[in-house]
Amino acid sequence: MGGDEMDVELIPGSGARSGAVLWMFGAFVVTAVVTRVIVRLIRAGRGPFRNTTVGTVHVHHHVYGIFLMLAAGVGEFVYRPDAPWLAVLAVAFGAGAALTLDEFALWLHLDDVYWSRQGRKSVDAVLVSGVIGVLLVLGARPFDETAEEGHVAFAATVSAQLVLAVVAIAKGKIASGLIGLVVPFVAVIAAIRLAKPGSPWARSRYPAQSRRLARSHARFPGERHGRWERVKDVLAGAPSRDPHG
């Protein structure tokens, strides 16, 4: 083969798809940052921004995010566009994901807990999704090689990876479990190591007064968790005692 032939893409359109991932991640980061800035200004009563209401109903921003993701998904599945429309759909999906995950705690608890301590789960969701986005931009594709080896190998790999991720999440390591879906090594380590105290795994498998439970408390002291909560307060605003802000 000549040198020019060697430069042909192995997967048609893979360059455009990689570019779309970058557009999606960029839109996610920008939207997440802008959203937090705006909601903190609204909370402080500064600037021109106000909560959106329809009659007496407060329209949360995750509603716009859901519609953006739906529109992007339908556009991708129905039309399968190339550039530049592929990038447009990627931006719409990334922005919609950021708006939706910024209120993850609301649709998890089915209550407006945005500014409460429970609302910190939204910050966790955005940060974990951001890490996964970075890995995707850097080229992490956990199932590409296995998919070429046949359906059985692909199904076995996906199943094993999902089991490890579920074990990690059951041990209270939600971020590691989710990131492990993209980087399997992370899920393996999280699944092998001690569970966090209070996690479903610890409650069912670490008896009271057991050495494993004592080691778990020593491994995950409360003050460490407190420091991380203070970091999230700086990033997203300190929670109020009133769950509705």
CSV table of C-alpha atoms in Angstrom, one decimal:
chain,number,residue,atom,x,y,z
A,1,MET,CA,0.0,0.0,0.0
A,2,GLY,CA,1.1,3.6,-0.6
A,3,GLY,CA,1.5,6.1,2.1
A,4,ASP,CA,-1.7,7.9,1.1
A,5,GLU,CA,-3.8,4.8,1.5
A,6,MET,CA,-2.5,4.2,5.0
A,7,ASP,CA,-4.0,7.5,6.1
A,8,VAL,CA,-7.6,6.4,5.2
A,9,GLU,CA,-9.9,6.2,8.3
A,10,LEU,CA,-10.4,2.6,9.5
A,11,ILE,CA,-14.0,3.5,10.5
A,12,PRO,CA,-15.9,5.8,8.1
A,13,GLY,CA,-16.9,9.0,9.8
A,14,SER,CA,-14.9,8.3,12.9
A,15,GLY,CA,-13.2,11.7,12.7
A,16,ALA,CA,-16.5,13.5,12.6
A,17,ARG,CA,-17.8,11.4,15.5
A,18,SER,CA,-14.7,12.2,17.6
A,19,GLY,CA,-15.2,15.9,16.8
A,20,ALA,CA,-18.8,15.6,18.0
A,21,VAL,CA,-17.7,14.2,21.3
A,22,LEU,CA,-15.5,17.3,21.8
A,23,TRP,CA,-18.4,19.6,20.9
A,24,MET,CA,-20.7,17.7,23.3
A,25,PHE,CA,-18.2,17.9,26.1
A,26,GLY,CA,-17.5,21.6,25.5
A,27,ALA,CA,-21.2,22.5,25.5
A,28,PHE,CA,-21.6,20.4,28.7
A,29,VAL,CA,-18.9,22.3,30.6
A,30,VAL,CA,-19.9,25.8,29.4
A,31,THR,CA,-23.6,25.2,30.1
A,32,ALA,CA,-22.8,23.7,33.6
A,33,VAL,CA,-20.7,26.7,34.6
A,34,VAL,CA,-23.1,29.3,33.2
A,35,THR,CA,-26.0,27.6,34.8
A,36,ARG,CA,-24.4,27.7,38.3
A,37,VAL,CA,-23.4,31.3,37.9
A,38,ILE,CA,-27.0,32.3,36.9
A,39,VAL,CA,-28.7,30.4,39.7
A,40,ARG,CA,-26.3,31.8,42.3
A,41,LEU,CA,-27.1,35.3,41.0
A,42,ILE,CA,-30.8,34.6,41.2
A,43,ARG,CA,-30.4,33.3,44.7
A,44,ALA,CA,-28.5,36.4,45.7
A,45,GLY,CA,-31.0,38.7,44.0
A,46,ARG,CA,-28.4,40.2,41.7
A,47,GLY,CA,-28.5,40.8,38.0
A,48,PRO,CA,-31.4,40.6,35.5
A,49,PHE,CA,-32.0,36.9,36.0
A,50,ARG,CA,-35.2,35.5,37.6
A,51,ASN,CA,-36.8,32.2,38.1
A,52,THR,CA,-39.1,31.2,35.2
A,53,THR,CA,-42.7,30.6,36.1
A,54,VAL,CA,-45.9,29.7,34.2
A,55,GLY,CA,-48.7,30.9,36.3
A,56,THR,CA,-47.8,29.6,39.8
A,57,VAL,CA,-45.6,26.8,38.5
A,58,HIS,CA,-41.8,27.2,38.8
A,59,VAL,CA,-40.3,25.8,35.6
A,60,HIS,CA,-37.0,24.3,36.5
A,61,HIS,CA,-34.1,24.4,34.1
A,62,HIS,CA,-33.9,20.6,33.8
A,63,VAL,CA,-37.1,20.8,31.8
A,64,TYR,CA,-35.3,22.7,29.0
A,65,GLY,CA,-32.5,20.2,29.3
A,66,ILE,CA,-34.8,17.2,28.8
A,67,PHE,CA,-36.3,18.7,25.7
A,68,LEU,CA,-32.9,19.5,24.3
A,69,MET,CA,-31.7,15.9,24.8
A,70,LEU,CA,-34.9,14.5,23.3
A,71,ALA,CA,-34.5,16.8,20.3
A,72,ALA,CA,-30.9,15.9,19.8
A,73,GLY,CA,-31.6,12.2,20.2
A,74,VAL,CA,-34.4,12.2,17.7
A,75,GLY,CA,-32.3,14.2,15.3
A,76,GLU,CA,-29.4,11.7,15.5
A,77,PHE,CA,-31.5,8.5,15.3
A,78,VAL,CA,-33.7,9.7,12.5
A,79,TYR,CA,-31.3,11.7,10.3
A,80,ARG,CA,-27.8,10.5,11.2
A,81,PRO,CA,-26.4,13.8,10.0
A,82,ASP,CA,-22.8,14.5,9.1
A,83,ALA,CA,-21.0,17.7,9.9
A,84,PRO,CA,-21.9,20.5,10.6
A,85,TRP,CA,-25.3,19.2,11.8
A,86,LEU,CA,-23.7,16.5,13.8
A,87,ALA,CA,-21.9,19.1,15.8
A,88,VAL,CA,-25.1,21.0,16.3
A,89,LEU,CA,-26.8,17.9,17.7
A,90,ALA,CA,-23.8,17.2,20.0
A,91,VAL,CA,-23.9,20.8,21.4
A,92,ALA,CA,-27.7,20.5,22.0
A,93,PHE,CA,-27.2,17.1,23.8
A,94,GLY,CA,-24.3,18.3,25.9
A,95,ALA,CA,-26.1,21.5,26.9
A,96,GLY,CA,-29.3,19.5,27.7
A,97,ALA,CA,-27.3,17.0,29.8
A,98,ALA,CA,-25.7,19.8,31.8
A,99,LEU,CA,-29.1,21.5,32.5
A,100,THR,CA,-30.7,18.2,33.5
A,101,LEU,CA,-27.9,16.9,35.7
A,102,ASP,CA,-27.6,20.2,37.5
A,103,GLU,CA,-31.0,19.3,39.0
A,104,PHE,CA,-30.2,15.6,39.4
A,105,ALA,CA,-31.1,15.7,43.1
A,106,LEU,CA,-34.6,17.2,42.3
A,107,TRP,CA,-35.6,14.3,40.0
A,108,LEU,CA,-34.0,11.8,42.3
A,109,HIS,CA,-35.9,13.0,45.4
A,110,LEU,CA,-38.9,14.3,43.6
A,111,ASP,CA,-38.6,17.5,45.6
A,112,ASP,CA,-37.1,20.9,45.2
A,113,VAL,CA,-33.9,20.3,47.2
A,114,TYR,CA,-31.7,22.3,45.0
A,115,TRP,CA,-30.1,24.4,47.8
A,116,SER,CA,-30.3,21.8,50.5
A,117,ARG,CA,-27.6,19.4,51.6
A,118,GLN,CA,-29.4,16.7,49.5
A,119,GLY,CA,-28.9,19.0,46.5
A,120,ARG,CA,-25.2,18.3,46.6
A,121,LYS,CA,-26.0,15.1,44.7
A,122,SER,CA,-26.5,17.4,41.6
A,123,VAL,CA,-22.9,18.7,42.0
A,124,ASP,CA,-21.7,15.1,42.3
A,125,ALA,CA,-23.6,14.1,39.1
A,126,VAL,CA,-22.1,17.0,37.1
A,127,LEU,CA,-18.6,16.4,38.3
A,128,VAL,CA,-18.7,12.7,37.6
A,129,SER,CA,-20.2,13.3,34.2
A,130,GLY,CA,-17.5,15.9,33.5
A,131,VAL,CA,-14.8,13.3,34.3
A,132,ILE,CA,-16.4,10.8,32.0
A,133,GLY,CA,-16.6,13.5,29.3
A,134,VAL,CA,-12.9,14.1,29.7
A,135,LEU,CA,-12.1,10.4,29.3
A,136,LEU,CA,-14.3,10.2,26.1
A,137,VAL,CA,-12.6,13.2,24.6
A,138,LEU,CA,-9.2,11.6,25.3
A,139,GLY,CA,-10.4,8.6,23.3
A,140,ALA,CA,-11.7,6.1,25.9
A,141,ARG,CA,-13.8,3.6,24.1
A,142,PRO,CA,-14.2,0.6,26.5
A,143,PHE,CA,-16.2,-1.7,24.2
A,144,ASP,CA,-14.6,-1.0,20.7
A,145,GLU,CA,-12.1,-3.9,20.7
A,146,THR,CA,-14.5,-6.4,22.2
A,147,ALA,CA,-17.3,-5.5,19.8
A,148,GLU,CA,-15.0,-6.7,16.9
A,149,GLU,CA,-14.5,-10.2,18.6
A,150,GLY,CA,-18.2,-11.2,18.3
A,151,HIS,CA,-21.5,-10.9,20.1
A,152,VAL,CA,-20.7,-13.4,22.9
A,153,ALA,CA,-17.4,-11.8,23.9
A,154,PHE,CA,-19.1,-8.4,23.7
A,155,ALA,CA,-22.0,-9.4,25.9
A,156,ALA,CA,-19.7,-11.1,28.4
A,157,THR,CA,-17.4,-8.0,28.7
A,158,VAL,CA,-20.3,-5.6,29.1
A,159,SER,CA,-22.0,-7.8,31.7
A,160,ALA,CA,-18.8,-8.2,33.7
A,161,GLN,CA,-18.2,-4.5,33.6
A,162,LEU,CA,-21.7,-3.7,34.6
A,163,VAL,CA,-21.5,-6.1,37.6
A,164,LEU,CA,-18.3,-4.5,38.8
A,165,ALA,CA,-19.8,-1.0,38.4
A,166,VAL,CA,-22.9,-2.1,40.4
A,167,VAL,CA,-20.7,-3.6,43.2
A,168,ALA,CA,-18.7,-0.4,43.4
A,169,ILE,CA,-21.9,1.7,43.6
A,170,ALA,CA,-23.3,-0.7,46.3
A,171,LYS,CA,-20.1,-0.1,48.2
A,172,GLY,CA,-20.9,3.6,48.3
A,173,LYS,CA,-18.4,4.5,45.5
A,174,ILE,CA,-20.9,6.0,43.1
A,175,ALA,CA,-18.3,8.1,41.2
A,176,SER,CA,-15.9,5.2,40.8
A,177,GLY,CA,-18.7,2.9,39.6
A,178,LEU,CA,-19.8,5.3,36.9
A,179,ILE,CA,-16.3,6.2,35.8
A,180,GLY,CA,-15.6,2.5,35.8
A,181,LEU,CA,-18.1,2.1,32.9
A,182,VAL,CA,-15.6,4.0,30.8
A,183,VAL,CA,-12.3,2.9,32.5
A,184,PRO,CA,-12.9,-0.7,33.7
A,185,PHE,CA,-9.8,-0.7,35.9
A,186,VAL,CA,-11.4,2.0,38.2
A,187,ALA,CA,-14.5,-0.3,38.7
A,188,VAL,CA,-12.3,-3.3,39.5
A,189,ILE,CA,-10.3,-1.4,42.2
A,190,ALA,CA,-13.5,0.1,43.7
A,191,ALA,CA,-15.3,-3.3,43.7
A,192,ILE,CA,-12.3,-5.0,45.5
A,193,ARG,CA,-11.6,-2.5,48.2
A,194,LEU,CA,-13.6,-1.8,51.4
A,195,ALA,CA,-17.1,-0.5,51.2
A,196,LYS,CA,-18.0,2.9,52.8
A,197,PRO,CA,-19.8,2.7,56.1
A,198,GLY,CA,-23.5,3.2,55.7
A,199,SER,CA,-23.4,1.9,52.1
A,200,PRO,CA,-25.8,-1.0,51.1
A,201,TRP,CA,-22.9,-3.4,50.9
A,202,ALA,CA,-21.6,-2.5,54.4
A,203,ARG,CA,-25.0,-2.7,56.0
A,204,SER,CA,-25.6,-6.2,54.6
A,205,ARG,CA,-22.1,-7.7,54.8
A,206,TYR,CA,-20.3,-5.9,57.6
A,207,PRO,CA,-21.7,-7.0,61.0
A,208,ALA,CA,-21.7,-4.5,63.9
A,209,GLN,CA,-18.5,-4.5,65.9
A,210,SER,CA,-16.7,-6.4,63.0
A,211,ARG,CA,-13.2,-5.7,62.0
A,212,ARG,CA,-14.3,-4.9,58.5
A,213,LEU,CA,-16.7,-2.3,59.7
A,214,ALA,CA,-14.1,-0.7,61.9
A,215,ARG,CA,-11.6,-0.7,59.1
A,216,SER,CA,-14.3,1.0,56.9
A,217,HIS,CA,-14.8,3.7,59.4
A,218,ALA,CA,-11.1,4.2,59.6
A,219,ARG,CA,-10.7,4.3,55.9
A,220,PHE,CA,-13.5,6.8,55.3
A,221,PRO,CA,-13.6,9.2,58.3
A,222,GLY,CA,-16.3,11.8,58.5
A,223,GLU,CA,-14.0,14.8,58.4
A,224,ARG,CA,-12.7,13.8,55.0
A,225,HIS,CA,-16.3,13.8,53.7
A,226,GLY,CA,-16.7,17.2,55.3
A,227,ARG,CA,-13.8,18.7,53.5
A,228,TRP,CA,-15.1,17.5,50.2
A,229,GLU,CA,-18.5,19.0,51.0
A,230,ARG,CA,-16.8,22.4,51.6
A,231,VAL,CA,-15.1,22.2,48.2
A,232,LYS,CA,-18.5,21.6,46.6
A,233,ASP,CA,-20.0,24.5,48.6
A,234,VAL,CA,-17.3,26.8,47.0
A,235,LEU,CA,-18.1,25.5,43.5
A,236,ALA,CA,-21.8,25.5,43.7
A,237,GLY,CA,-22.9,27.6,46.6
A,238,ALA,CA,-23.4,26.7,50.2
A,239,PRO,CA,-26.7,24.9,51.0
A,240,SER,CA,-29.4,26.4,53.1
A,241,ARG,CA,-31.2,24.9,56.0
A,242,ASP,CA,-34.5,25.4,54.2
A,243,PRO,CA,-34.5,22.7,51.4
A,244,HIS,CA,-36.3,25.0,49.1
A,245,GLY,CA,-33.6,27.7,49.4
